[in-house]
Structure formats: structure tokens, C-alpha cells
PDB file of C-alpha atoms and ligand atoms in Angstrom:
ATOM      1  CA  MET A   1     -15.789 -70.076  40.636  1.00  0.00           C
ATOM      2  CA  LYS A   2     -12.134 -70.101  39.574  1.00  0.00           C
ATOM      3  CA  LYS A   3     -13.083 -72.400  36.684  1.00  0.00           C
ATOM      4  CA  ILE A   4     -15.619 -69.872  35.415  1.00  0.00           C
ATOM      5  CA  TYR A   5     -13.002 -67.108  35.518  1.00  0.00           C
ATOM      6  CA  LEU A   6     -10.556 -69.401  33.703  1.00  0.00           C
ATOM      7  CA  LEU A   7     -13.165 -70.226  31.043  1.00  0.00           C
ATOM      8  CA  ILE A   8     -13.985 -66.522  30.539  1.00  0.00           C
ATOM      9  CA  SER A   9     -10.252 -65.714  30.266  1.00  0.00           C
ATOM     10  CA  ILE A  10      -9.749 -68.456  27.666  1.00  0.00           C
ATOM     11  CA  LEU A  11     -12.755 -67.221  25.693  1.00  0.00           C
ATOM     12  CA  ILE A  12     -11.503 -63.613  25.785  1.00  0.00           C
ATOM     13  CA  LEU A  13      -7.990 -64.648  24.742  1.00  0.00           C
ATOM     14  CA  GLY A  14      -9.503 -66.801  22.013  1.00  0.00           C
ATOM     15  CA  MET A  15     -11.534 -63.860  20.729  1.00  0.00           C
ATOM     16  CA  VAL A  16      -8.430 -61.665  20.579  1.00  0.00           C
ATOM     17  CA  PHE A  17      -6.504 -64.437  18.829  1.00  0.00           C
ATOM     18  CA  ILE A  18      -9.259 -65.003  16.277  1.00  0.00           C
ATOM     19  CA  ALA A  19      -9.691 -61.261  15.664  1.00  0.00           C
ATOM     20  CA  CYS A  20      -5.972 -60.956  14.873  1.00  0.00           C
ATOM     21  CA  GLN A  21      -5.776 -63.887  12.495  1.00  0.00           C
ATOM     22  CA  PRO A  22      -5.033 -62.928   8.890  1.00  0.00           C
ATOM     23  CA  LYS A  23      -8.096 -62.973   6.674  1.00  0.00           C
ATOM     24  CA  THR A  24      -8.205 -65.549   3.897  1.00  0.00           C
ATOM     25  CA  VAL A  25      -8.144 -63.902   0.509  1.00  0.00           C
ATOM     26  CA  LYS A  26      -7.702 -64.937  -3.097  1.00  0.00           C
ATOM     27  CA  ASN A  27      -4.269 -66.485  -3.664  1.00  0.00           C
ATOM     28  CA  LYS A  28      -2.787 -64.517  -6.540  1.00  0.00           C
ATOM     29  CA  TYR A  29       0.826 -64.200  -7.676  1.00  0.00           C
ATOM     30  CA  LYS A  30       0.544 -60.423  -7.540  1.00  0.00           C
ATOM     31  CA  SER A  31      -2.337 -59.093  -5.492  1.00  0.00           C
ATOM     32  CA  VAL A  32      -3.708 -55.585  -4.977  1.00  0.00           C
ATOM     33  CA  VAL A  33      -3.515 -54.530  -1.345  1.00  0.00           C
ATOM     34  CA  MET A  34      -5.306 -51.326  -0.513  1.00  0.00           C
ATOM     35  CA  SER A  35      -4.214 -49.272   2.499  1.00  0.00           C
ATOM     36  CA  SER A  36      -6.392 -46.628   4.055  1.00  0.00           C
ATOM     37  CA  ASN A  37      -3.612 -44.019   4.131  1.00  0.00           C
ATOM     38  CA  GLU A  38      -0.049 -43.278   3.039  1.00  0.00           C
ATOM     39  CA  ILE A  39       1.535 -44.327   6.364  1.00  0.00           C
ATOM     40  CA  ILE A  40       0.106 -47.848   6.131  1.00  0.00           C
ATOM     41  CA  ASP A  41       0.804 -47.960   2.379  1.00  0.00           C
ATOM     42  CA  ASP A  42       4.488 -47.259   3.090  1.00  0.00           C
ATOM     43  CA  LEU A  43       4.564 -50.153   5.570  1.00  0.00           C
ATOM     44  CA  VAL A  44       2.853 -52.526   3.115  1.00  0.00           C
ATOM     45  CA  LYS A  45       5.443 -51.600   0.465  1.00  0.00           C
ATOM     46  CA  SER A  46       8.301 -52.159   2.926  1.00  0.00           C
ATOM     47  CA  ILE A  47       7.035 -55.681   3.687  1.00  0.00           C
ATOM     48  CA  GLY A  48       5.550 -56.645   0.329  1.00  0.00           C
ATOM     49  CA  GLY A  49       8.318 -55.280  -1.888  1.00  0.00           C
ATOM     50  CA  ASN A  50       7.769 -55.846  -5.601  1.00  0.00           C
ATOM     51  CA  PHE A  51       5.405 -58.742  -5.014  1.00  0.00           C
ATOM     52  CA  ILE A  52       2.480 -56.590  -3.952  1.00  0.00           C
ATOM     53  CA  GLU A  53       0.567 -54.049  -5.976  1.00  0.00           C
ATOM     54  CA  THR A  54      -0.566 -51.301  -3.636  1.00  0.00           C
ATOM     55  CA  SER A  55      -3.157 -48.586  -3.620  1.00  0.00           C
ATOM     56  CA  MET A  56      -4.475 -46.025  -1.110  1.00  0.00           C
ATOM     57  CA  VAL A  57      -7.949 -44.856  -0.162  1.00  0.00           C
ATOM     58  CA  ILE A  58      -7.084 -41.434   1.305  1.00  0.00           C
ATOM     59  CA  ARG A  59      -5.020 -39.306  -1.032  1.00  0.00           C
ATOM     60  CA  LYS A  60      -1.496 -38.346  -0.019  1.00  0.00           C
ATOM     61  CA  GLY A  61      -1.290 -35.251   2.177  1.00  0.00           C
ATOM     62  CA  ASN A  62      -5.005 -35.292   3.091  1.00  0.00           C
ATOM     63  CA  ASP A  63      -6.252 -35.226   6.684  1.00  0.00           C
ATOM     64  CA  PRO A  64      -7.572 -38.768   7.405  1.00  0.00           C
ATOM     65  CA  HIS A  65      -9.949 -37.560  10.142  1.00  0.00           C
ATOM     66  CA  SER A  66     -12.156 -35.730   7.654  1.00  0.00           C
ATOM     67  CA  TYR A  67     -12.289 -38.577   5.095  1.00  0.00           C
ATOM     68  CA  THR A  68     -15.641 -39.217   3.403  1.00  0.00           C
ATOM     69  CA  ALA A  69     -16.063 -42.329   1.237  1.00  0.00           C
ATOM     70  CA  THR A  70     -16.841 -41.695  -2.430  1.00  0.00           C
ATOM     71  CA  GLU A  71     -18.514 -44.067  -4.870  1.00  0.00           C
ATOM     72  CA  LYS A  72     -15.226 -44.354  -6.752  1.00  0.00           C
ATOM     73  CA  ASP A  73     -13.424 -45.352  -3.522  1.00  0.00           C
ATOM     74  CA  ILE A  74     -16.014 -48.062  -2.825  1.00  0.00           C
ATOM     75  CA  ILE A  75     -15.431 -49.548  -6.288  1.00  0.00           C
ATOM     76  CA  ARG A  76     -11.640 -49.491  -5.787  1.00  0.00           C
ATOM     77  CA  ILE A  77     -11.982 -51.180  -2.386  1.00  0.00           C
ATOM     78  CA  THR A  78     -14.263 -53.916  -3.708  1.00  0.00           C
ATOM     79  CA  ASP A  79     -11.814 -54.552  -6.596  1.00  0.00           C
ATOM     80  CA  SER A  80      -8.847 -55.065  -4.250  1.00  0.00           C
ATOM     81  CA  SER A  81      -7.750 -58.319  -2.581  1.00  0.00           C
ATOM     82  CA  LEU A  82      -7.418 -56.922   0.918  1.00  0.00           C
ATOM     83  CA  ILE A  83      -7.831 -53.570   2.670  1.00  0.00           C
ATOM     84  CA  ILE A  84      -5.681 -52.684   5.660  1.00  0.00           C
ATOM     85  CA  TYR A  85      -6.748 -49.729   7.780  1.00  0.00           C
ATOM     86  CA  ASN A  86      -5.636 -48.139  11.031  1.00  0.00           C
ATOM     87  CA  GLY A  87      -9.001 -48.196  12.809  1.00  0.00           C
ATOM     88  CA  GLY A  88      -9.961 -46.540  16.092  1.00  0.00           C
ATOM     89  CA  SER A  89     -11.975 -44.045  13.996  1.00  0.00           C
ATOM     90  CA  LEU A  90      -8.853 -42.440  12.464  1.00  0.00           C
ATOM     91  CA  GLU A  91     -10.132 -42.597   8.912  1.00  0.00           C
ATOM     92  CA  GLY A  92     -13.318 -40.507   9.100  1.00  0.00           C
ATOM     93  CA  ARG A  93     -16.189 -42.433   7.490  1.00  0.00           C
ATOM     94  CA  LEU A  94     -14.093 -45.342   6.204  1.00  0.00           C
ATOM     95  CA  GLU A  95     -15.127 -47.843   8.879  1.00  0.00           C
ATOM     96  CA  TRP A  96     -18.780 -47.021   8.210  1.00  0.00           C
ATOM     97  CA  ALA A  97     -18.207 -47.583   4.462  1.00  0.00           C
ATOM     98  CA  LEU A  98     -16.475 -50.920   5.134  1.00  0.00           C
ATOM     99  CA  SER A  99     -19.420 -52.062   7.254  1.00  0.00           C
ATOM    100  CA  LYS A 100     -21.673 -51.405   4.253  1.00  0.00           C
ATOM    101  CA  ILE A 101     -19.375 -53.280   1.856  1.00  0.00           C
ATOM    102  CA  GLY A 102     -19.508 -56.357   4.099  1.00  0.00           C
ATOM    103  CA  ASN A 103     -17.333 -59.331   3.184  1.00  0.00           C
ATOM    104  CA  ILE A 104     -16.727 -58.508  -0.481  1.00  0.00           C
ATOM    105  CA  THR A 105     -13.172 -57.430   0.352  1.00  0.00           C
ATOM    106  CA  PRO A 106     -11.522 -58.695   3.557  1.00  0.00           C
ATOM    107  CA  ALA A 107     -10.696 -55.745   5.835  1.00  0.00           C
ATOM    108  CA  VAL A 108      -8.233 -55.784   8.731  1.00  0.00           C
ATOM    109  CA  SER A 109      -7.628 -53.093  11.357  1.00  0.00           C
ATOM    110  CA  ILE A 110      -4.131 -52.722  12.794  1.00  0.00           C
ATOM    111  CA  ILE A 111      -5.246 -51.069  16.025  1.00  0.00           C
ATOM    112  CA  ASP A 112      -7.507 -54.034  16.814  1.00  0.00           C
ATOM    113  CA  CYS A 113      -4.411 -56.239  17.048  1.00  0.00           C
ATOM    114  CA  LEU A 114      -2.366 -54.079  19.398  1.00  0.00           C
ATOM    115  CA  PRO A 115      -2.143 -55.156  23.053  1.00  0.00           C
ATOM    116  CA  LYS A 116      -4.957 -53.312  24.825  1.00  0.00           C
ATOM    117  CA  ASP A 117      -2.635 -52.198  27.643  1.00  0.00           C
ATOM    118  CA  LYS A 118      -0.529 -50.290  25.096  1.00  0.00           C
ATOM    119  CA  LEU A 119      -3.431 -48.145  23.906  1.00  0.00           C
ATOM    120  CA  ILE A 120      -3.984 -44.589  25.127  1.00  0.00           C
ATOM    121  CA  TYR A 121      -7.517 -43.266  25.628  1.00  0.00           C
ATOM    122  CA  ASP A 122      -8.810 -39.694  25.451  1.00  0.00           C
ATOM    123  CA  THR A 123     -11.678 -38.539  27.658  1.00  0.00           C
ATOM    124  CA  ASP A 124     -14.127 -36.008  26.210  1.00  0.00           C
ATOM    125  CA  LYS A 125     -14.223 -33.117  28.690  1.00  0.00           C
ATOM    126  CA  ASN A 126     -17.945 -32.511  28.076  1.00  0.00           C
ATOM    127  CA  SER A 127     -19.422 -36.023  27.837  1.00  0.00           C
ATOM    128  CA  GLY A 128     -16.751 -37.930  29.783  1.00  0.00           C
ATOM    129  CA  LYS A 129     -16.771 -40.520  26.990  1.00  0.00           C
ATOM    130  CA  LYS A 130     -13.497 -42.384  26.409  1.00  0.00           C
ATOM    131  CA  THR A 131     -12.186 -43.000  22.913  1.00  0.00           C
ATOM    132  CA  VAL A 132      -9.003 -44.683  21.817  1.00  0.00           C
ATOM    133  CA  ASN A 133      -6.251 -42.413  20.532  1.00  0.00           C
ATOM    134  CA  HIS A 134      -5.339 -43.816  17.112  1.00  0.00           C
ATOM    135  CA  HIS A 135      -1.910 -42.159  16.530  1.00  0.00           C
ATOM    136  CA  PHE A 136       0.117 -45.149  17.752  1.00  0.00           C
ATOM    137  CA  TRP A 137       2.464 -45.143  14.710  1.00  0.00           C
ATOM    138  CA  HIS A 138       4.397 -42.302  16.379  1.00  0.00           C
ATOM    139  CA  ASP A 139       5.833 -44.999  18.661  1.00  0.00           C
ATOM    140  CA  PRO A 140       8.220 -47.135  16.508  1.00  0.00           C
ATOM    141  CA  VAL A 141       7.980 -49.994  19.028  1.00  0.00           C
ATOM    142  CA  LEU A 142       4.223 -50.247  18.392  1.00  0.00           C
ATOM    143  CA  TRP A 143       4.856 -49.875  14.648  1.00  0.00           C
ATOM    144  CA  LYS A 144       6.905 -53.100  14.914  1.00  0.00           C
ATOM    145  CA  ILE A 145       3.707 -54.903  15.902  1.00  0.00           C
ATOM    146  CA  ALA A 146       1.995 -53.376  12.855  1.00  0.00           C
ATOM    147  CA  ALA A 147       4.856 -54.598  10.632  1.00  0.00           C
ATOM    148  CA  HIS A 148       4.443 -58.162  11.866  1.00  0.00           C
ATOM    149  CA  PHE A 149       0.671 -57.958  11.484  1.00  0.00           C
ATOM    150  CA  ILE A 150       1.058 -56.901   7.849  1.00  0.00           C
ATOM    151  CA  ALA A 151       3.664 -59.598   7.117  1.00  0.00           C
ATOM    152  CA  ASP A 152       1.232 -62.176   8.530  1.00  0.00           C
ATOM    153  CA  ASN A 153      -1.608 -60.902   6.369  1.00  0.00           C
ATOM    154  CA  LEU A 154       0.468 -60.769   3.180  1.00  0.00           C
ATOM    155  CA  ALA A 155       1.801 -64.275   3.866  1.00  0.00           C
ATOM    156  CA  SER A 156      -1.738 -65.518   4.331  1.00  0.00           C
ATOM    157  CA  MET A 157      -2.752 -63.914   1.054  1.00  0.00           C
ATOM    158  CA  ASN A 158       0.150 -65.331  -0.930  1.00  0.00           C
ATOM    159  CA  ASN A 159       2.002 -68.198   0.745  1.00  0.00           C
ATOM    160  CA  VAL A 160       4.391 -68.604  -2.224  1.00  0.00           C
ATOM    161  CA  ASN A 161       6.107 -65.339  -1.254  1.00  0.00           C
ATOM    162  CA  GLN A 162       5.741 -65.596   2.507  1.00  0.00           C
ATOM    163  CA  GLN A 163       9.452 -66.140   3.150  1.00  0.00           C
ATOM    164  CA  ILE A 164      10.208 -62.861   1.370  1.00  0.00           C
ATOM    165  CA  TYR A 165       7.620 -60.993   3.421  1.00  0.00           C
ATOM    166  CA  PHE A 166       9.069 -62.251   6.701  1.00  0.00           C
ATOM    167  CA  GLN A 167      12.616 -61.431   5.553  1.00  0.00           C
ATOM    168  CA  ASN A 168      11.489 -57.905   4.647  1.00  0.00           C
ATOM    169  CA  GLU A 169       9.828 -57.668   8.047  1.00  0.00           C
ATOM    170  CA  GLU A 170      13.133 -58.510   9.769  1.00  0.00           C
ATOM    171  CA  VAL A 171      14.907 -55.753   7.829  1.00  0.00           C
ATOM    172  CA  PHE A 172      12.182 -53.257   8.694  1.00  0.00           C
ATOM    173  CA  LEU A 173      12.210 -54.206  12.379  1.00  0.00           C
ATOM    174  CA  TYR A 174      15.942 -53.462  12.448  1.00  0.00           C
ATOM    175  CA  THR A 175      15.215 -50.025  10.898  1.00  0.00           C
ATOM    176  CA  LEU A 176      12.624 -49.369  13.614  1.00  0.00           C
ATOM    177  CA  ASP A 177      15.034 -50.416  16.392  1.00  0.00           C
ATOM    178  CA  THR A 178      17.667 -48.054  14.979  1.00  0.00           C
ATOM    179  CA  LEU A 179      15.083 -45.274  14.780  1.00  0.00           C
ATOM    180  CA  ASN A 180      13.969 -45.897  18.363  1.00  0.00           C
ATOM    181  CA  ASN A 181      17.578 -45.601  19.570  1.00  0.00           C
ATOM    182  CA  TYR A 182      18.046 -42.398  17.530  1.00  0.00           C
ATOM    183  CA  ILE A 183      14.984 -40.786  19.130  1.00  0.00           C
ATOM    184  CA  LYS A 184      16.095 -41.794  22.644  1.00  0.00           C
ATOM    185  CA  GLU A 185      19.524 -40.232  22.034  1.00  0.00           C
ATOM    186  CA  GLN A 186      18.168 -37.036  20.487  1.00  0.00           C
ATOM    187  CA  VAL A 187      15.608 -36.225  23.200  1.00  0.00           C
ATOM    188  CA  GLN A 188      18.423 -36.229  25.764  1.00  0.00           C
ATOM    189  CA  LYS A 189      19.468 -32.879  24.242  1.00  0.00           C
ATOM    190  CA  ILE A 190      16.241 -31.292  25.533  1.00  0.00           C
ATOM    191  CA  PRO A 191      16.246 -30.088  29.158  1.00  0.00           C
ATOM    192  CA  ALA A 192      13.682 -32.044  31.172  1.00  0.00           C
ATOM    193  CA  GLU A 193      11.567 -28.921  31.900  1.00  0.00           C
ATOM    194  CA  ASN A 194      11.263 -28.166  28.152  1.00  0.00           C
ATOM    195  CA  ARG A 195       9.841 -31.565  27.178  1.00  0.00           C
ATOM    196  CA  ILE A 196       6.366 -30.322  26.319  1.00  0.00           C
ATOM    197  CA  ILE A 197       4.765 -30.648  22.870  1.00  0.00           C
ATOM    198  CA  VAL A 198       1.822 -28.353  22.057  1.00  0.00           C
ATOM    199  CA  THR A 199      -0.072 -29.044  18.817  1.00  0.00           C
ATOM    200  CA  GLU A 200      -3.557 -28.473  17.489  1.00  0.00           C
ATOM    201  CA  HIS A 201      -4.731 -32.059  17.918  1.00  0.00           C
ATOM    202  CA  ASP A 202      -3.687 -34.895  20.190  1.00  0.00           C
ATOM    203  CA  ALA A 203      -1.436 -36.722  17.713  1.00  0.00           C
ATOM    204  CA  PHE A 204       1.678 -37.069  19.865  1.00  0.00           C
ATOM    205  CA  ALA A 205       0.287 -38.858  22.923  1.00  0.00           C
ATOM    206  CA  TYR A 206       2.128 -42.122  22.087  1.00  0.00           C
ATOM    207  CA  PHE A 207       5.332 -40.300  21.175  1.00  0.00           C
ATOM    208  CA  GLY A 208       5.114 -38.356  24.434  1.00  0.00           C
ATOM    209  CA  ALA A 209       4.428 -41.443  26.542  1.00  0.00           C
ATOM    210  CA  SER A 210       7.370 -43.316  24.997  1.00  0.00           C
ATOM    211  CA  TYR A 211       9.962 -40.562  25.137  1.00  0.00           C
ATOM    212  CA  GLY A 212       8.977 -38.563  28.210  1.00  0.00           C
ATOM    213  CA  PHE A 213       7.058 -35.544  26.890  1.00  0.00           C
ATOM    214  CA  GLU A 214       3.918 -33.885  28.237  1.00  0.00           C
ATOM    215  CA  THR A 215       1.507 -33.161  25.387  1.00  0.00           C
ATOM    216  CA  TYR A 216      -1.151 -30.429  25.190  1.00  0.00           C
ATOM    217  CA  TYR A 217      -3.601 -29.699  22.376  1.00  0.00           C
ATOM    218  CA  LEU A 218      -6.786 -27.890  21.351  1.00  0.00           C
ATOM    219  CA  HIS A 219      -8.643 -30.900  19.881  1.00  0.00           C
ATOM    220  CA  GLY A 220      -8.779 -34.438  21.155  1.00  0.00           C
ATOM    221  CA  SER A 221      -7.367 -37.183  18.941  1.00  0.00           C
ATOM    222  CA  SER A 222      -9.646 -36.149  16.058  1.00  0.00           C
ATOM    223  CA  SER A 223      -8.834 -32.891  14.306  1.00  0.00           C
ATOM    224  CA  SER A 224     -12.378 -32.594  12.926  1.00  0.00           C
ATOM    225  CA  SER A 225     -14.046 -31.405  16.154  1.00  0.00           C
ATOM    226  CA  ASP A 226     -14.840 -27.689  16.660  1.00  0.00           C
ATOM    227  CA  ILE A 227     -12.654 -25.362  18.715  1.00  0.00           C
ATOM    228  CA  SER A 228     -14.261 -22.589  20.784  1.00  0.00           C
ATOM    229  CA  SER A 229     -12.676 -19.431  22.175  1.00  0.00           C
ATOM    230  CA  ALA A 230     -13.130 -21.037  25.618  1.00  0.00           C
ATOM    231  CA  ASP A 231     -10.891 -23.931  24.443  1.00  0.00           C
ATOM    232  CA  ILE A 232      -8.229 -21.435  23.323  1.00  0.00           C
ATOM    233  CA  ASN A 233      -8.397 -19.485  26.580  1.00  0.00           C
ATOM    234  CA  GLU A 234      -8.315 -22.629  28.707  1.00  0.00           C
ATOM    235  CA  LEU A 235      -5.197 -23.961  26.961  1.00  0.00           C
ATOM    236  CA  ALA A 236      -3.539 -20.526  27.025  1.00  0.00           C
ATOM    237  CA  ALA A 237      -3.954 -20.354  30.817  1.00  0.00           C
ATOM    238  CA  LEU A 238      -2.433 -23.805  31.188  1.00  0.00           C
ATOM    239  CA  LEU A 239       0.559 -22.966  28.955  1.00  0.00           C
ATOM    240  CA  ILE A 240       1.260 -19.794  30.971  1.00  0.00           C
ATOM    241  CA  GLU A 241       1.145 -21.838  34.164  1.00  0.00           C
ATOM    242  CA  LYS A 242       3.575 -24.384  32.642  1.00  0.00           C
ATOM    243  CA  ASN A 243       5.766 -21.596  31.215  1.00  0.00           C
ATOM    244  CA  VAL A 244       5.585 -23.130  27.731  1.00  0.00           C
ATOM    245  CA  THR A 245       7.422 -21.088  25.102  1.00  0.00           C
ATOM    246  CA  THR A 246       6.956 -23.162  21.919  1.00  0.00           C
ATOM    247  CA  LEU A 247       3.972 -24.243  19.808  1.00  0.00           C
ATOM    248  CA  PHE A 248       4.066 -26.570  16.793  1.00  0.00           C
ATOM    249  CA  LEU A 249       2.063 -26.486  13.556  1.00  0.00           C
ATOM    250  CA  GLU A 250       0.807 -29.629  11.819  1.00  0.00           C
ATOM    251  CA  ALA A 251       1.219 -30.231   8.094  1.00  0.00           C
ATOM    252  CA  THR A 252      -2.346 -31.428   7.479  1.00  0.00           C
ATOM    253  CA  LEU A 253      -4.071 -28.622   9.406  1.00  0.00           C
ATOM    254  CA  PRO A 254      -4.421 -24.881   8.720  1.00  0.00           C
ATOM    255  CA  ASP A 255      -2.298 -22.813  11.116  1.00  0.00           C
ATOM    256  CA  LYS A 256      -5.091 -20.400  12.160  1.00  0.00           C
ATOM    257  CA  ASN A 257      -5.959 -22.031  15.507  1.00  0.00           C
ATOM    258  CA  ILE A 258      -2.339 -22.252  16.660  1.00  0.00           C
ATOM    259  CA  ARG A 259      -1.746 -18.658  15.500  1.00  0.00           C
ATOM    260  CA  LEU A 260      -4.846 -17.629  17.468  1.00  0.00           C
ATOM    261  CA  LEU A 261      -3.464 -19.415  20.532  1.00  0.00           C
ATOM    262  CA  GLN A 262      -0.152 -17.630  20.017  1.00  0.00           C
ATOM    263  CA  SER A 263      -1.825 -14.188  19.804  1.00  0.00           C
ATOM    264  CA  THR A 264      -4.008 -14.973  22.846  1.00  0.00           C
ATOM    265  CA  LEU A 265      -0.859 -15.757  24.824  1.00  0.00           C
ATOM    266  CA  LYS A 266       0.826 -12.603  23.523  1.00  0.00           C
ATOM    267  CA  ALA A 267      -2.159 -10.500  24.629  1.00  0.00           C
ATOM    268  CA  ALA A 268      -1.673 -11.957  28.095  1.00  0.00           C
ATOM    269  CA  GLY A 269       2.013 -10.939  28.032  1.00  0.00           C
ATOM    270  CA  HIS A 270       3.327 -14.461  27.407  1.00  0.00           C
ATOM    271  CA  PHE A 271       5.436 -14.822  24.245  1.00  0.00           C
ATOM    272  CA  VAL A 272       5.707 -18.152  22.457  1.00  0.00           C
ATOM    273  CA  LYS A 273       7.477 -19.088  19.233  1.00  0.00           C
ATOM    274  CA  ILE A 274       6.392 -21.482  16.491  1.00  0.00           C
ATOM    275  CA  GLY A 275       8.858 -24.391  16.684  1.00  0.00           C
ATOM    276  CA  GLY A 276       8.176 -25.735  13.187  1.00  0.00           C
ATOM    277  CA  THR A 277       5.730 -28.003  11.370  1.00  0.00           C
ATOM    278  CA  LEU A 278       5.236 -31.635  12.395  1.00  0.00           C
ATOM    279  CA  TYR A 279       3.849 -34.492  10.328  1.00  0.00           C
ATOM    280  CA  SER A 280       1.102 -35.821  12.551  1.00  0.00           C
ATOM    281  CA  ASP A 281      -1.112 -37.776  10.110  1.00  0.00           C
ATOM    282  CA  THR A 282       0.959 -37.944   6.898  1.00  0.00           C
ATOM    283  CA  LEU A 283       4.477 -38.908   5.820  1.00  0.00           C
ATOM    284  CA  GLY A 284       5.509 -35.529   4.444  1.00  0.00           C
ATOM    285  CA  TYR A 285       7.689 -34.726   1.454  1.00  0.00           C
ATOM    286  CA  ASN A 286       9.980 -37.751   1.761  1.00  0.00           C
ATOM    287  CA  ASN A 287       7.055 -40.170   1.587  1.00  0.00           C
ATOM    288  CA  ASP A 288       8.830 -42.484   4.013  1.00  0.00           C
ATOM    289  CA  TYR A 289       8.001 -43.487   7.610  1.00  0.00           C
ATOM    290  CA  GLU A 290      11.547 -43.314   8.948  1.00  0.00           C
ATOM    291  CA  ALA A 291      12.182 -39.907   7.296  1.00  0.00           C
ATOM    292  CA  MET A 292       8.880 -38.583   8.693  1.00  0.00           C
ATOM    293  CA  MET A 293       9.796 -39.667  12.236  1.00  0.00           C
ATOM    294  CA  ARG A 294      13.307 -38.225  11.955  1.00  0.00           C
ATOM    295  CA  HIS A 295      11.874 -34.933  10.657  1.00  0.00           C
ATOM    296  CA  ASN A 296       9.515 -34.720  13.655  1.00  0.00           C
ATOM    297  CA  VAL A 297      12.207 -35.598  16.188  1.00  0.00           C
ATOM    298  CA  ASP A 298      14.758 -33.191  14.689  1.00  0.00           C
ATOM    299  CA  THR A 299      12.165 -30.381  14.585  1.00  0.00           C
ATOM    300  CA  ILE A 300      11.153 -30.981  18.200  1.00  0.00           C
ATOM    301  CA  VAL A 301      14.763 -31.221  19.422  1.00  0.00           C
ATOM    302  CA  ASN A 302      15.832 -28.068  17.550  1.00  0.00           C
ATOM    303  CA  ALA A 303      12.900 -26.099  18.930  1.00  0.00           C
ATOM    304  CA  LEU A 304      13.007 -27.285  22.540  1.00  0.00           C
ATOM    305  CA  SER A 305      16.740 -27.624  23.205  1.00  0.00           C
ATOM    306  CA  SER A 306      16.804 -24.023  24.390  1.00  0.00           C
ATOM    307  CA  LYS A 307      14.064 -21.616  25.463  1.00  0.00           C
TER     308      LYS A 307
HETATM  309 ZN1   ZN B 401      -4.686 -37.216  13.737  1.00  0.00          ZN
END
């Protein structure tokens, strides 16, 4: 019996290993690598440097959850050497479009290569169905795994430049370690009872798990689901119970639902402030991962350091 278990374990490990192997693509001196969004595009540029020509599917500043593939996008994807996407249903209809394109352009998902025990799952309160939360890039330690995954894929695509890619990866990993230490230091300024992040959608679950915050939200991990007045009232009751005094806006979402939550709380005699705007699914004005993370951390620390 033990042998059967061992064989199954080997097969499962083998499947994971195979799934995470870089895809073989055309070996060009300068290749076009398409990223699904600006966050992945920034990482590809950090690793690929001047040796990679990059492009994005979802336009800068747009909400990835509501993405719909256009004919023009399909042509751009099929013309590229490789497409790298987040996966876990972050990018709206992109995964569906890729399934239709087939093997014309190799496609790799970063989330598929993360250790399964590091993933966070959301449970739908109506259906009970579990779905993976795809916002793992808000944990710089998990983003290190993404950096290595991309270096591996670029090296596989162009082995002439692979040494450069792995050197760039080392530099970027150091940046992520420094960032991780910065966040750990900064959150110490927030009293333990104030470490609660309230946003419209569940984008900060990984950030919260890594740095000791409770997170509450109106949507699940997708911002494209509907919000009812019952959802607003339910969250308002919870925030009163937790004595939460700060809500955050998100750059890619209209502020009407959070404002409605704020006025619902006010009507109940509970006053909350808006702590600022966070970049949940985009990089923001600096167009840089590290700057985006520092902006979020600084905004959260400034808002929650005192009630
Ligand atoms: Zn999101």
C-alpha cells in the first residue's frame, strides 16, 4: 500500500515539476514577451533588461478583473514569442482566450508555479465554492518566486543571454528582501488593534497574512461581482463590532461603494475616515513594483498609526 502512495506522490510531484518547466519557444536574439498586465510587465523588464522587447495585454491603469479579449489583442498575442500571465482567473476572459489560441504562442501562468500551501482561497458565501485568491504579488516573498520563474522562462527562450537574466534576478531579489524588511519595520508603527485593512475587494489577503493584518471587503477576490445593500449592511455591522475607523479606496475602482459603506456607518452613528487610495491591481503613477508597494505601506501606516 505504501508503494502505491509513494508512486502517487512521485506522479503528483512530477506533474507539478513538468507544469512549472519553462516552455520552449523560438530562440531569437531579441524576443517579444507579452505580459498580461503592468505588474508582470514590470517584472519581465526587471529580469530581461534591454534584451527583451515587452508588451502588455491589459492597458495600464485598467482593472484586470473586467478584461475582455479583443480581436486586436488575439493578434498581438499570437505574434509574440511568449505570454506570461498571473492566472487564478485574475485577468477576466484572458485564460478563456488563451485556451482558444491553443499552442500558437506558449503561455505560462505564474500562480500555477507557486507552492500550493502558500495560496489563499476565498469561499463564496452563497455557493460555498472555493476559489484561489490571485493577489499574491502583494507579498514580496512570493514575488521572489515569480521573479525566478520569469528568469527561468526568459533563459529558456534565449540561452545566449541567460547569465544576464539570472544576474538581474539576483539584483531584483535583493530589492525584494529590502522591501520586505521595510514593510516589517513600518507596520510596527501601527498599534496591534488598528491592524485592519478594509477595501472594496479582497486584494490584500496575502499582504495581511504576511504582515499581521485582518482584511475585510465587500467583494471577494474579483472586483467584478455585484454588491447588494445586504452586503453593505453586513460589512457595516462587522466594522462597528470591530470598532474600525478607517476605510481605503482602490485606484482601479470607483469610490461609490466605499462611500456608501461610509455613509451607512455614519447613519448608524459610527464615523470612519477614508485612509487614502491603495494600488490593488495596478502599479500606480510610478509604474514600478517597489514604488507601488511602498506607496501602499506608507498610506496604510499613515492612516492606521492613530485612530
Ligand atoms: Zn483584484
